Amino acid sequence: MTREERFMQRAIEIGRAALDEPGALPFGAVVVQGDDIIAEGVNRAPILFDPTSHGEVEAIREACRKLETLELFDCELYTSCEPCAMCTATIYMVGIRKLYYAATMDVSKAMFTELAKLEDRWRRGFDPVDVRQNVGRPINQRSMPSQLLLPSQGRKLLQAFLEQHQ
């Protein structure tokens, strides 16, 4: 088994363990630095009522806390499924060097589509492909209405922060 396969196997194991954890979803992830797993995460969004509690985000949070940094430039991320738009943004924000994933977004979407047929709680219409497309669009082209309010005050707040750090 290659180094990469070993780390991917661990991400899949974390996802598989979630099958026995009420309120968890089978999305596991590990952050790797060199040859060491720095952090692990699993999707606990339903049980925590936290839509940001995805495996990738949880693993990144733990890695950043452990390493006391907001930058993971020398780290890789292994995840049991192709990351959603939120996770992808987080991965880019911390500078993960390389991403490995075991299942595609289309496989995940198909699973949620099947779940929606079986259980009412999955019928909210979440489409990870649609979310990814909307997030990538300029704000005035997204499907969710948005409005700029008090831009001069927003700009002043950011300017004050900059001045604090000069």
PDB file of N, CA, C and O in Angstrom, residues 72-112:
ATOM      1  N   LEU A  72      -1.644  26.098   6.248  1.00  0.00           N
ATOM      2  CA  LEU A  72      -1.262  24.685   6.172  1.00  0.00           C
ATOM      3  C   LEU A  72      -0.603  24.394   4.823  1.00  0.00           C
ATOM      4  O   LEU A  72      -0.915  23.402   4.172  1.00  0.00           O
ATOM      5  N   PHE A  73       0.309  25.263   4.421  1.00  0.00           N
ATOM      6  CA  PHE A  73       0.944  25.165   3.107  1.00  0.00           C
ATOM      7  C   PHE A  73       1.721  23.874   2.914  1.00  0.00           C
ATOM      8  O   PHE A  73       1.879  23.406   1.790  1.00  0.00           O
ATOM      9  N   ASP A  74       2.226  23.302   3.991  1.00  0.00           N
ATOM     10  CA  ASP A  74       3.024  22.078   3.867  1.00  0.00           C
ATOM     11  C   ASP A  74       2.205  20.826   4.195  1.00  0.00           C
ATOM     12  O   ASP A  74       2.765  19.775   4.482  1.00  0.00           O
ATOM     13  N   CYS A  75       0.879  20.953   4.112  1.00  0.00           N
ATOM     14  CA  CYS A  75       0.003  19.828   4.448  1.00  0.00           C
ATOM     15  C   CYS A  75      -0.804  19.361   3.241  1.00  0.00           C
ATOM     16  O   CYS A  75      -1.023  20.108   2.286  1.00  0.00           O
ATOM     17  N   GLU A  76      -1.237  18.113   3.316  1.00  0.00           N
ATOM     18  CA  GLU A  76      -2.134  17.524   2.325  1.00  0.00           C
ATOM     19  C   GLU A  76      -3.431  17.163   3.029  1.00  0.00           C
ATOM     20  O   GLU A  76      -3.437  16.946   4.246  1.00  0.00           O
ATOM     21  N   LEU A  77      -4.508  17.069   2.266  1.00  0.00           N
ATOM     22  CA  LEU A  77      -5.795  16.676   2.821  1.00  0.00           C
ATOM     23  C   LEU A  77      -6.297  15.451   2.076  1.00  0.00           C
ATOM     24  O   LEU A  77      -6.294  15.425   0.841  1.00  0.00           O
ATOM     25  N   TYR A  78      -6.705  14.445   2.836  1.00  0.00           N
ATOM     26  CA  TYR A  78      -7.294  13.222   2.295  1.00  0.00           C
ATOM     27  C   TYR A  78      -8.728  13.181   2.800  1.00  0.00           C
ATOM     28  O   TYR A  78      -8.964  13.324   4.004  1.00  0.00           O
ATOM     29  N   THR A  79      -9.679  12.987   1.887  1.00  0.00           N
ATOM     30  CA  THR A  79     -11.078  12.998   2.283  1.00  0.00           C
ATOM     31  C   THR A  79     -11.848  11.909   1.545  1.00  0.00           C
ATOM     32  O   THR A  79     -11.534  11.575   0.408  1.00  0.00           O
ATOM     33  N   SER A  80     -12.840  11.369   2.218  1.00  0.00           N
ATOM     34  CA  SER A  80     -13.587  10.246   1.650  1.00  0.00           C
ATOM     35  C   SER A  80     -14.484  10.663   0.491  1.00  0.00           C
ATOM     36  O   SER A  80     -14.954   9.818  -0.255  1.00  0.00           O
ATOM     37  N   CYS A  81     -14.703  11.957   0.316  1.00  0.00           N
ATOM     38  CA  CYS A  81     -15.545  12.440  -0.782  1.00  0.00           C
ATOM     39  C   CYS A  81     -15.047  13.797  -1.265  1.00  0.00           C
ATOM     40  O   CYS A  81     -14.522  14.589  -0.470  1.00  0.00           O
ATOM     41  N   GLU A  82     -15.208  14.058  -2.530  1.00  0.00           N
ATOM     42  CA  GLU A  82     -14.836  15.353  -3.110  1.00  0.00           C
ATOM     43  C   GLU A  82     -15.473  16.472  -2.286  1.00  0.00           C
ATOM     44  O   GLU A  82     -16.671  16.456  -2.023  1.00  0.00           O
ATOM     45  N   PRO A  83     -14.694  17.440  -1.851  1.00  0.00           N
ATOM     46  CA  PRO A  83     -15.210  18.487  -0.976  1.00  0.00           C
ATOM     47  C   PRO A  83     -16.265  19.382  -1.636  1.00  0.00           C
ATOM     48  O   PRO A  83     -16.198  19.672  -2.829  1.00  0.00           O
ATOM     49  N   CYS A  84     -17.216  19.813  -0.805  1.00  0.00           N
ATOM     50  CA  CYS A  84     -18.233  20.769  -1.247  1.00  0.00           C
ATOM     51  C   CYS A  84     -17.593  22.151  -1.396  1.00  0.00           C
ATOM     52  O   CYS A  84     -16.407  22.337  -1.105  1.00  0.00           O
ATOM     53  N   ALA A  85     -18.384  23.121  -1.809  1.00  0.00           N
ATOM     54  CA  ALA A  85     -17.879  24.479  -2.024  1.00  0.00           C
ATOM     55  C   ALA A  85     -17.325  25.094  -0.741  1.00  0.00           C
ATOM     56  O   ALA A  85     -16.280  25.753  -0.753  1.00  0.00           O
ATOM     57  N   MET A  86     -18.013  24.896   0.379  1.00  0.00           N
ATOM     58  CA  MET A  86     -17.541  25.456   1.650  1.00  0.00           C
ATOM     59  C   MET A  86     -16.194  24.855   2.037  1.00  0.00           C
ATOM     60  O   MET A  86     -15.264  25.577   2.413  1.00  0.00           O
ATOM     61  N   CYS A  87     -16.092  23.542   1.934  1.00  0.00           N
ATOM     62  CA  CYS A  87     -14.843  22.872   2.286  1.00  0.00           C
ATOM     63  C   CYS A  87     -13.722  23.269   1.330  1.00  0.00           C
ATOM     64  O   CYS A  87     -12.592  23.486   1.752  1.00  0.00           O
ATOM     65  N   THR A  88     -14.049  23.368   0.059  1.00  0.00           N
ATOM     66  CA  THR A  88     -13.055  23.778  -0.932  1.00  0.00           C
ATOM     67  C   THR A  88     -12.530  25.170  -0.616  1.00  0.00           C
ATOM     68  O   THR A  88     -11.320  25.415  -0.666  1.00  0.00           O
ATOM     69  N   ALA A  89     -13.421  26.085  -0.270  1.00  0.00           N
ATOM     70  CA  ALA A  89     -12.990  27.437   0.091  1.00  0.00           C
ATOM     71  C   ALA A  89     -12.065  27.396   1.306  1.00  0.00           C
ATOM     72  O   ALA A  89     -11.028  28.073   1.334  1.00  0.00           O
ATOM     73  N   THR A  90     -12.403  26.581   2.295  1.00  0.00           N
ATOM     74  CA  THR A  90     -11.574  26.463   3.496  1.00  0.00           C
ATOM     75  C   THR A  90     -10.207  25.892   3.149  1.00  0.00           C
ATOM     76  O   THR A  90      -9.178  26.363   3.646  1.00  0.00           O
ATOM     77  N   ILE A  91     -10.190  24.900   2.286  1.00  0.00           N
ATOM     78  CA  ILE A  91      -8.931  24.285   1.843  1.00  0.00           C
ATOM     79  C   ILE A  91      -8.031  25.332   1.183  1.00  0.00           C
ATOM     80  O   ILE A  91      -6.838  25.415   1.470  1.00  0.00           O
ATOM     81  N   TYR A  92      -8.620  26.158   0.328  1.00  0.00           N
ATOM     82  CA  TYR A  92      -7.847  27.218  -0.328  1.00  0.00           C
ATOM     83  C   TYR A  92      -7.405  28.284   0.672  1.00  0.00           C
ATOM     84  O   TYR A  92      -6.291  28.806   0.581  1.00  0.00           O
ATOM     85  N   MET A  93      -8.264  28.620   1.628  1.00  0.00           N
ATOM     86  CA  MET A  93      -7.931  29.673   2.591  1.00  0.00           C
ATOM     87  C   MET A  93      -6.709  29.322   3.426  1.00  0.00           C
ATOM     88  O   MET A  93      -5.919  30.199   3.776  1.00  0.00           O
ATOM     89  N   VAL A  94      -6.540  28.047   3.770  1.00  0.00           N
ATOM     90  CA  VAL A  94      -5.392  27.651   4.590  1.00  0.00           C
ATOM     91  C   VAL A  94      -4.198  27.219   3.747  1.00  0.00           C
ATOM     92  O   VAL A  94      -3.115  26.996   4.278  1.00  0.00           O
ATOM     93  N   GLY A  95      -4.395  27.079   2.437  1.00  0.00           N
ATOM     94  CA  GLY A  95      -3.277  26.772   1.548  1.00  0.00           C
ATOM     95  C   GLY A  95      -2.847  25.325   1.509  1.00  0.00           C
ATOM     96  O   GLY A  95      -1.659  25.028   1.300  1.00  0.00           O
ATOM     97  N   ILE A  96      -3.789  24.408   1.702  1.00  0.00           N
ATOM     98  CA  ILE A  96      -3.453  22.975   1.601  1.00  0.00           C
ATOM     99  C   ILE A  96      -2.711  22.733   0.285  1.00  0.00           C
ATOM    100  O   ILE A  96      -3.120  23.223  -0.766  1.00  0.00           O
ATOM    101  N   ARG A  97      -1.621  21.993   0.354  1.00  0.00           N
ATOM    102  CA  ARG A  97      -0.756  21.766  -0.813  1.00  0.00           C
ATOM    103  C   ARG A  97      -1.387  20.851  -1.858  1.00  0.00           C
ATOM    104  O   ARG A  97      -1.291  21.093  -3.057  1.00  0.00           O
ATOM    105  N   LYS A  98      -2.054  19.777  -1.389  1.00  0.00           N
ATOM    106  CA  LYS A  98      -2.645  18.830  -2.331  1.00  0.00           C
ATOM    107  C   LYS A  98      -3.845  18.151  -1.680  1.00  0.00           C
ATOM    108  O   LYS A  98      -3.837  17.867  -0.488  1.00  0.00           O
ATOM    109  N   LEU A  99      -4.849  17.881  -2.513  1.00  0.00           N
ATOM    110  CA  LEU A  99      -6.082  17.239  -2.073  1.00  0.00           C
ATOM    111  C   LEU A  99      -6.199  15.865  -2.722  1.00  0.00           C
ATOM    112  O   LEU A  99      -5.962  15.717  -3.917  1.00  0.00           O
ATOM    113  N   TYR A 100      -6.598  14.884  -1.926  1.00  0.00           N
ATOM    114  CA  TYR A 100      -6.914  13.544  -2.418  1.00  0.00           C
ATOM    115  C   TYR A 100      -8.343  13.234  -1.967  1.00  0.00           C
ATOM    116  O   TYR A 100      -8.708  13.533  -0.830  1.00  0.00           O
ATOM    117  N   TYR A 101      -9.145  12.638  -2.841  1.00  0.00           N
ATOM    118  CA  TYR A 101     -10.521  12.295  -2.466  1.00  0.00           C
ATOM    119  C   TYR A 101     -10.899  10.948  -3.054  1.00  0.00           C
ATOM    120  O   TYR A 101     -10.381  10.532  -4.065  1.00  0.00           O
ATOM    121  N   ALA A 102     -11.841  10.243  -2.372  1.00  0.00           N
ATOM    122  CA  ALA A 102     -12.189   8.875  -2.755  1.00  0.00           C
ATOM    123  C   ALA A 102     -13.465   8.776  -3.578  1.00  0.00           C
ATOM    124  O   ALA A 102     -13.568   7.906  -4.425  1.00  0.00           O
ATOM    125  N   ALA A 103     -14.452   9.601  -3.319  1.00  0.00           N
ATOM    126  CA  ALA A 103     -15.710   9.575  -4.082  1.00  0.00           C
ATOM    127  C   ALA A 103     -15.922  10.959  -4.702  1.00  0.00           C
ATOM    128  O   ALA A 103     -15.436  11.955  -4.171  1.00  0.00           O
ATOM    129  N   THR A 104     -16.658  11.011  -5.791  1.00  0.00           N
ATOM    130  CA  THR A 104     -16.885  12.289  -6.474  1.00  0.00           C
ATOM    131  C   THR A 104     -18.127  12.997  -5.930  1.00  0.00           C
ATOM    132  O   THR A 104     -18.974  12.389  -5.266  1.00  0.00           O
ATOM    133  N   MET A 105     -18.238  14.257  -6.245  1.00  0.00           N
ATOM    134  CA  MET A 105     -19.399  15.060  -5.875  1.00  0.00           C
ATOM    135  C   MET A 105     -20.676  14.454  -6.459  1.00  0.00           C
ATOM    136  O   MET A 105     -21.727  14.463  -5.819  1.00  0.00           O
ATOM    137  N   ASP A 106     -20.596  13.930  -7.674  1.00  0.00           N
ATOM    138  CA  ASP A 106     -21.773  13.321  -8.301  1.00  0.00           C
ATOM    139  C   ASP A 106     -22.265  12.109  -7.514  1.00  0.00           C
ATOM    140  O   ASP A 106     -23.470  11.885  -7.401  1.00  0.00           O
ATOM    141  N   VAL A 107     -21.356  11.321  -6.963  1.00  0.00           N
ATOM    142  CA  VAL A 107     -21.738  10.168  -6.150  1.00  0.00           C
ATOM    143  C   VAL A 107     -22.433  10.649  -4.873  1.00  0.00           C
ATOM    144  O   VAL A 107     -23.458  10.103  -4.461  1.00  0.00           O
ATOM    145  N   SER A 108     -21.906  11.699  -4.262  1.00  0.00           N
ATOM    146  CA  SER A 108     -22.517  12.271  -3.059  1.00  0.00           C
ATOM    147  C   SER A 108     -23.909  12.815  -3.361  1.00  0.00           C
ATOM    148  O   SER A 108     -24.866  12.560  -2.612  1.00  0.00           O
ATOM    149  N   LYS A 109     -24.040  13.532  -4.453  1.00  0.00           N
ATOM    150  CA  LYS A 109     -25.345  14.087  -4.840  1.00  0.00           C
ATOM    151  C   LYS A 109     -26.356  12.956  -5.059  1.00  0.00           C
ATOM    152  O   LYS A 109     -27.503  13.046  -4.616  1.00  0.00           O
ATOM    153  N   ALA A 110     -25.938  11.888  -5.711  1.00  0.00           N
ATOM    154  CA  ALA A 110     -26.832  10.753  -5.954  1.00  0.00           C
ATOM    155  C   ALA A 110     -27.278  10.119  -4.640  1.00  0.00           C
ATOM    156  O   ALA A 110     -28.440   9.735  -4.488  1.00  0.00           O
ATOM    157  N   MET A 111     -26.368  10.027  -3.669  1.00  0.00           N
ATOM    158  CA  MET A 111     -26.717   9.464  -2.374  1.00  0.00           C
ATOM    159  C   MET A 111     -27.790  10.314  -1.698  1.00  0.00           C
ATOM    160  O   MET A 111     -28.793   9.807  -1.205  1.00  0.00           O
ATOM    161  N   PHE A 112     -27.590  11.656  -1.678  1.00  0.00           N
ATOM    162  CA  PHE A 112     -28.570  12.536  -1.041  1.00  0.00           C
ATOM    163  C   PHE A 112     -29.903  12.510  -1.789  1.00  0.00           C
ATOM    164  O   PHE A 112     -30.965  12.608  -1.173  1.00  0.00           O
TER     165      PHE A 112
END
